[in-house]
Amino acid sequence: MLRYLYGDELHRHPKLAHSMFKDRADQFRTRLGWEVEVNTNGEERDQYDTLNPIYAIWEEEDGSHGGSMRFLPTTGPVMVNDIFGHLTGGSPISSPFIWEATRFCLSRTAQARVAGAIMLTAGELMEGFGLTHIAGVFDARMVRIYRMLGASPEILGSEGEGRDRISVGLWPCSVEVNDRVAEKAGLPRALSRLWFQSAFGKTAQPRVARRA
C-alpha cells in the first residue's frame, strides 16, 4: 500500500522509516556511487530530511520499504534551487503551486509496479493540493524510467554526458498522465485516491512545518 507521512510522523512507523533510509543508502551510495552521507545506522539522510517533508512510501506486506519519494514546497529550501539552480539559468523555481520531488528510491526487492506507484504519488499530490507542477532533479537512468511510465518531464536544463548527465525538469499536473501511470502500475486510481485521502482528508491541505 501507499503511505503519505510527514517527517514528524515517521517515528510511528520505525521499521518502515529505517528500511527507507537504509534503501536510500544502498541505492544512492552503494549502487550509484553518489557522495552522500550515511550515518552509523546505515541510513542516508540529508539536510532536506530535517524540513518535515512529505514522504510517499510503498509499504510492503511485512511493513518494510518498497519504494519512496520525498516532497517539499519550492517556497523554501530545495535542491533544484540550492544545488542545481544554475541549470535553470539562475532563476529560482519558487511558487506555492510548485513542489519539488527528490530521492526517488526503490528497494532491491521491489516489484515492477512499485516504480509506477511511487511516480503516481506526485500526480496525487498535484491533484490533491491544487499544484500546477512538480520539479525534480534526475540522472540519465531515470529518463528511460519516466518514458516507460508515460510521465516524461519538460527538461529545463542539463549538464554532463552519458550516464553522468543531470537534469532539472518540470512535470505539469495532468489527470490524463496520472491515469496512464496508474494503468501501467496496475493500480486503480480509486484506490490510489483513497490512500491519499486517508492521509490528508478529502479537502487536502498541506502542513509543512519547517525545522532547522
mmCIF file of C-alpha atoms in Angstrom:
data_model
loop_
_atom_site.group_PDB
_atom_site.id
_atom_site.type_symbol
_atom_site.label_atom_id
_atom_site.label_comp_id
_atom_site.label_asym_id
_atom_site.label_seq_id
_atom_site.Cartn_x
_atom_site.Cartn_y
_atom_site.Cartn_z
ATOM 1 C CA MET A 1 0.000 0.000 0.000
ATOM 2 C CA LEU A 2 0.994 3.662 -0.330
ATOM 3 C CA ARG A 3 1.537 5.776 2.745
ATOM 4 C CA TYR A 4 1.965 9.542 2.897
ATOM 5 C CA LEU A 5 3.839 10.587 6.020
ATOM 6 C CA TYR A 6 5.325 13.856 7.213
ATOM 7 C CA GLY A 7 8.803 13.687 8.632
ATOM 8 C CA ASP A 8 7.471 14.192 12.151
ATOM 9 C CA GLU A 9 5.242 11.125 11.712
ATOM 10 C CA LEU A 10 7.976 8.672 10.748
ATOM 11 C CA HIS A 11 8.608 7.681 14.381
ATOM 12 C CA ARG A 12 5.206 5.978 14.377
ATOM 13 C CA HIS A 13 6.464 3.578 11.704
ATOM 14 C CA PRO A 14 10.032 2.751 12.779
ATOM 15 C CA LYS A 15 10.509 -0.314 10.561
ATOM 16 C CA LEU A 16 9.206 1.483 7.501
ATOM 17 C CA ALA A 17 11.314 4.585 8.134
ATOM 18 C CA HIS A 18 14.540 2.731 8.936
ATOM 19 C CA SER A 19 14.271 0.495 5.892
ATOM 20 C CA MET A 20 13.555 3.517 3.684
ATOM 21 C CA PHE A 21 16.693 5.367 4.771
ATOM 22 C CA LYS A 22 18.737 2.149 4.516
ATOM 23 C CA ASP A 23 17.464 1.531 0.997
ATOM 24 C CA ARG A 24 18.384 5.110 0.123
ATOM 25 C CA ALA A 25 21.945 4.432 1.293
ATOM 26 C CA ASP A 26 22.022 1.215 -0.720
ATOM 27 C CA GLN A 27 20.717 2.856 -3.886
ATOM 28 C CA PHE A 28 22.489 6.193 -3.875
ATOM 29 C CA ARG A 29 25.867 5.309 -2.362
ATOM 30 C CA THR A 30 26.345 1.581 -2.961
ATOM 31 C CA ARG A 31 24.692 1.134 -6.347
ATOM 32 C CA LEU A 32 25.039 4.600 -7.911
ATOM 33 C CA GLY A 33 28.241 5.723 -6.186
ATOM 34 C CA TRP A 34 26.932 9.146 -5.169
ATOM 35 C CA GLU A 35 28.789 11.077 -2.476
ATOM 36 C CA VAL A 36 26.032 11.012 0.136
ATOM 37 C CA GLU A 37 26.266 10.881 3.920
ATOM 38 C CA VAL A 38 25.376 7.583 5.599
ATOM 39 C CA ASN A 39 25.049 7.510 9.380
ATOM 40 C CA THR A 40 26.139 4.816 11.832
ATOM 41 C CA ASN A 41 22.748 3.110 11.445
ATOM 42 C CA GLY A 42 23.385 2.673 7.738
ATOM 43 C CA GLU A 43 20.827 5.350 6.811
ATOM 44 C CA GLU A 44 21.182 8.003 4.104
ATOM 45 C CA ARG A 45 19.811 11.341 5.264
ATOM 46 C CA ASP A 46 20.469 14.933 4.225
ATOM 47 C CA GLN A 47 19.547 18.464 5.292
ATOM 48 C CA TYR A 48 16.207 18.345 3.470
ATOM 49 C CA ASP A 49 15.048 15.498 5.688
ATOM 50 C CA THR A 50 15.116 17.952 8.612
ATOM 51 C CA LEU A 51 12.495 20.215 6.977
ATOM 52 C CA ASN A 52 9.497 17.980 7.721
ATOM 53 C CA PRO A 53 8.895 16.891 4.131
ATOM 54 C CA ILE A 54 6.133 14.620 2.955
ATOM 55 C CA TYR A 55 7.322 11.099 2.175
ATOM 56 C CA ALA A 56 5.293 8.947 -0.203
ATOM 57 C CA ILE A 57 6.221 5.353 0.648
ATOM 58 C CA TRP A 58 5.215 1.992 -0.737
ATOM 59 C CA GLU A 59 4.861 -0.264 2.300
ATOM 60 C CA GLU A 60 5.372 -3.979 1.733
ATOM 61 C CA GLU A 61 3.228 -6.583 3.469
ATOM 62 C CA ASP A 62 5.864 -7.076 6.172
ATOM 63 C CA GLY A 63 5.917 -3.341 6.979
ATOM 64 C CA SER A 64 9.184 -2.621 5.184
ATOM 65 C CA HIS A 65 10.017 -0.097 2.479
ATOM 66 C CA GLY A 66 9.477 -0.979 -1.166
ATOM 67 C CA GLY A 67 9.916 2.452 -2.724
ATOM 68 C CA SER A 68 9.586 6.123 -1.880
ATOM 69 C CA MET A 69 9.882 9.765 -2.857
ATOM 70 C CA ARG A 70 10.238 13.000 -0.856
ATOM 71 C CA PHE A 71 8.300 16.236 -1.413
ATOM 72 C CA LEU A 72 8.912 19.844 -0.332
ATOM 73 C CA PRO A 73 7.390 23.160 -1.492
ATOM 74 C CA THR A 74 9.719 25.329 -3.576
ATOM 75 C CA THR A 75 8.921 28.347 -1.398
ATOM 76 C CA GLY A 76 11.601 27.062 0.992
ATOM 77 C CA PRO A 77 14.996 25.338 0.640
ATOM 78 C CA VAL A 78 15.008 22.766 -2.172
ATOM 79 C CA MET A 79 17.709 21.056 -4.209
ATOM 80 C CA VAL A 80 16.629 22.497 -7.570
ATOM 81 C CA ASN A 81 17.479 25.978 -6.283
ATOM 82 C CA ASP A 82 20.175 25.401 -3.658
ATOM 83 C CA ILE A 83 22.371 22.986 -5.604
ATOM 84 C CA PHE A 84 21.185 22.926 -9.220
ATOM 85 C CA GLY A 85 19.943 26.476 -9.714
ATOM 86 C CA HIS A 86 22.498 27.066 -12.457
ATOM 87 C CA LEU A 87 20.660 24.534 -14.626
ATOM 88 C CA THR A 88 17.595 26.776 -14.761
ATOM 89 C CA GLY A 89 19.520 29.867 -15.822
ATOM 90 C CA GLY A 90 19.890 31.175 -12.307
ATOM 91 C CA SER A 91 16.166 31.886 -11.934
ATOM 92 C CA PRO A 92 14.866 30.101 -8.804
ATOM 93 C CA ILE A 93 11.791 27.909 -9.050
ATOM 94 C CA SER A 94 9.660 29.325 -6.264
ATOM 95 C CA SER A 95 5.885 29.066 -6.087
ATOM 96 C CA PRO A 96 3.330 27.700 -3.612
ATOM 97 C CA PHE A 97 1.931 25.788 -6.573
ATOM 98 C CA ILE A 98 5.201 24.027 -7.433
ATOM 99 C CA TRP A 99 6.702 21.392 -5.137
ATOM 100 C CA GLU A 100 9.959 19.508 -5.500
ATOM 101 C CA ALA A 101 10.217 15.716 -5.615
ATOM 102 C CA THR A 102 13.553 14.106 -4.700
ATOM 103 C CA ARG A 103 15.086 10.818 -3.541
ATOM 104 C CA PHE A 104 13.109 8.532 -5.853
ATOM 105 C CA CYS A 105 14.203 5.213 -4.379
ATOM 106 C CA LEU A 106 13.344 1.555 -4.912
ATOM 107 C CA SER A 107 14.400 -1.360 -2.754
ATOM 108 C CA ARG A 108 16.339 -4.163 -4.403
ATOM 109 C CA THR A 109 13.360 -6.493 -3.985
ATOM 110 C CA ALA A 110 10.622 -4.101 -5.142
ATOM 111 C CA GLN A 111 8.126 -5.441 -7.652
ATOM 112 C CA ALA A 112 7.977 -3.784 -11.070
ATOM 113 C CA ARG A 113 4.757 -1.906 -10.301
ATOM 114 C CA VAL A 114 6.252 -0.074 -7.325
ATOM 115 C CA ALA A 115 8.084 2.419 -9.571
ATOM 116 C CA GLY A 116 4.794 3.406 -11.185
ATOM 117 C CA ALA A 117 3.022 3.598 -7.841
ATOM 118 C CA ILE A 118 5.677 5.967 -6.468
ATOM 119 C CA MET A 119 5.566 8.092 -9.620
ATOM 120 C CA LEU A 120 1.788 8.294 -9.270
ATOM 121 C CA THR A 121 2.121 9.885 -5.831
ATOM 122 C CA ALA A 122 3.486 13.044 -7.467
ATOM 123 C CA GLY A 123 0.328 13.265 -9.526
ATOM 124 C CA GLU A 124 -1.850 12.645 -6.479
ATOM 125 C CA LEU A 125 -0.136 15.491 -4.623
ATOM 126 C CA MET A 126 -0.649 17.836 -7.569
ATOM 127 C CA GLU A 127 -4.333 16.976 -7.857
ATOM 128 C CA GLY A 128 -4.950 16.837 -4.122
ATOM 129 C CA PHE A 129 -3.109 20.034 -3.162
ATOM 130 C CA GLY A 130 -4.033 22.053 -6.249
ATOM 131 C CA LEU A 131 -0.464 22.242 -7.549
ATOM 132 C CA THR A 132 0.434 23.120 -11.127
ATOM 133 C CA HIS A 133 3.816 21.365 -11.348
ATOM 134 C CA ILE A 134 6.318 19.102 -9.655
ATOM 135 C CA ALA A 135 10.000 19.989 -10.087
ATOM 136 C CA GLY A 136 12.812 17.499 -9.815
ATOM 137 C CA VAL A 137 16.462 16.734 -10.384
ATOM 138 C CA PHE A 138 17.199 13.418 -12.062
ATOM 139 C CA ASP A 139 20.058 11.479 -13.598
ATOM 140 C CA ALA A 140 20.278 9.868 -17.008
ATOM 141 C CA ARG A 141 18.972 6.462 -15.912
ATOM 142 C CA MET A 142 15.638 7.999 -14.892
ATOM 143 C CA VAL A 143 14.859 9.301 -18.382
ATOM 144 C CA ARG A 144 14.089 5.774 -19.583
ATOM 145 C CA ILE A 145 12.041 5.024 -16.465
ATOM 146 C CA TYR A 146 9.921 8.163 -16.845
ATOM 147 C CA ARG A 147 9.346 7.387 -20.528
ATOM 148 C CA MET A 148 8.372 3.802 -19.698
ATOM 149 C CA LEU A 149 5.883 5.065 -17.098
ATOM 150 C CA GLY A 150 4.406 7.591 -19.530
ATOM 151 C CA ALA A 151 5.388 10.597 -17.407
ATOM 152 C CA SER A 152 8.316 12.373 -19.047
ATOM 153 C CA PRO A 153 9.093 15.892 -17.762
ATOM 154 C CA GLU A 154 9.846 19.139 -19.555
ATOM 155 C CA ILE A 155 13.624 19.447 -19.217
ATOM 156 C CA LEU A 156 14.715 22.919 -18.118
ATOM 157 C CA GLY A 157 18.452 22.345 -18.197
ATOM 158 C CA SER A 158 21.131 19.643 -18.085
ATOM 159 C CA GLU A 159 24.837 19.133 -17.515
ATOM 160 C CA GLY A 160 27.220 16.222 -18.012
ATOM 161 C CA GLU A 161 27.334 13.453 -20.570
ATOM 162 C CA GLY A 162 26.170 9.854 -20.783
ATOM 163 C CA ARG A 163 25.227 8.169 -17.526
ATOM 164 C CA ASP A 164 26.590 11.182 -15.580
ATOM 165 C CA ARG A 165 24.096 13.592 -17.143
ATOM 166 C CA ILE A 166 21.999 15.501 -14.577
ATOM 167 C CA SER A 167 18.831 17.399 -15.479
ATOM 168 C CA VAL A 168 16.188 19.584 -13.864
ATOM 169 C CA GLY A 169 12.646 19.034 -15.086
ATOM 170 C CA LEU A 170 9.042 20.040 -14.544
ATOM 171 C CA TRP A 171 6.030 17.740 -14.573
ATOM 172 C CA PRO A 172 2.687 19.519 -15.170
ATOM 173 C CA CYS A 173 -0.468 18.455 -13.409
ATOM 174 C CA SER A 174 -2.351 16.130 -15.747
ATOM 175 C CA VAL A 175 -5.202 13.781 -14.890
ATOM 176 C CA GLU A 176 -4.590 12.000 -18.194
ATOM 177 C CA VAL A 177 -0.946 11.306 -17.297
ATOM 178 C CA ASN A 178 -1.906 10.182 -13.805
ATOM 179 C CA ASP A 179 -4.448 7.740 -15.199
ATOM 180 C CA ARG A 180 -1.849 6.400 -17.630
ATOM 181 C CA VAL A 181 0.771 5.932 -14.897
ATOM 182 C CA ALA A 182 -1.793 4.179 -12.691
ATOM 183 C CA GLU A 183 -2.735 1.842 -15.538
ATOM 184 C CA LYS A 184 0.904 0.961 -16.211
ATOM 185 C CA ALA A 185 1.378 0.283 -12.493
ATOM 186 C CA GLY A 186 -1.731 -1.903 -12.363
ATOM 187 C CA LEU A 187 -3.110 0.326 -9.623
ATOM 188 C CA PRO A 188 -6.759 1.525 -9.710
ATOM 189 C CA ARG A 189 -6.961 5.311 -9.460
ATOM 190 C CA ALA A 190 -9.817 4.974 -6.977
ATOM 191 C CA LEU A 191 -7.564 3.019 -4.632
ATOM 192 C CA SER A 192 -4.705 5.480 -5.110
ATOM 193 C CA ARG A 193 -7.026 8.394 -4.309
ATOM 194 C CA LEU A 194 -8.315 6.562 -1.234
ATOM 195 C CA TRP A 195 -4.773 6.176 0.131
ATOM 196 C CA PHE A 196 -4.123 9.884 -0.450
ATOM 197 C CA GLN A 197 -7.383 10.928 1.200
ATOM 198 C CA SER A 198 -6.729 8.627 4.154
ATOM 199 C CA ALA A 199 -3.583 10.643 4.829
ATOM 200 C CA PHE A 200 -4.838 14.172 4.119
ATOM 201 C CA GLY A 201 -8.634 14.072 4.015
ATOM 202 C CA LYS A 202 -10.953 14.804 1.098
ATOM 203 C CA THR A 203 -10.207 18.540 1.291
ATOM 204 C CA ALA A 204 -6.437 18.163 1.459
ATOM 205 C CA GLN A 205 -4.277 20.979 2.759
ATOM 206 C CA PRO A 206 -0.517 20.577 3.236
ATOM 207 C CA ARG A 207 1.058 21.362 6.581
ATOM 208 C CA VAL A 208 4.813 21.613 6.158
ATOM 209 C CA ALA A 209 6.347 22.981 9.358
ATOM 210 C CA ARG A 210 9.958 23.690 8.560
ATOM 211 C CA ARG A 211 12.557 22.958 11.192
ATOM 212 C CA ALA A 212 16.229 23.787 11.162
#
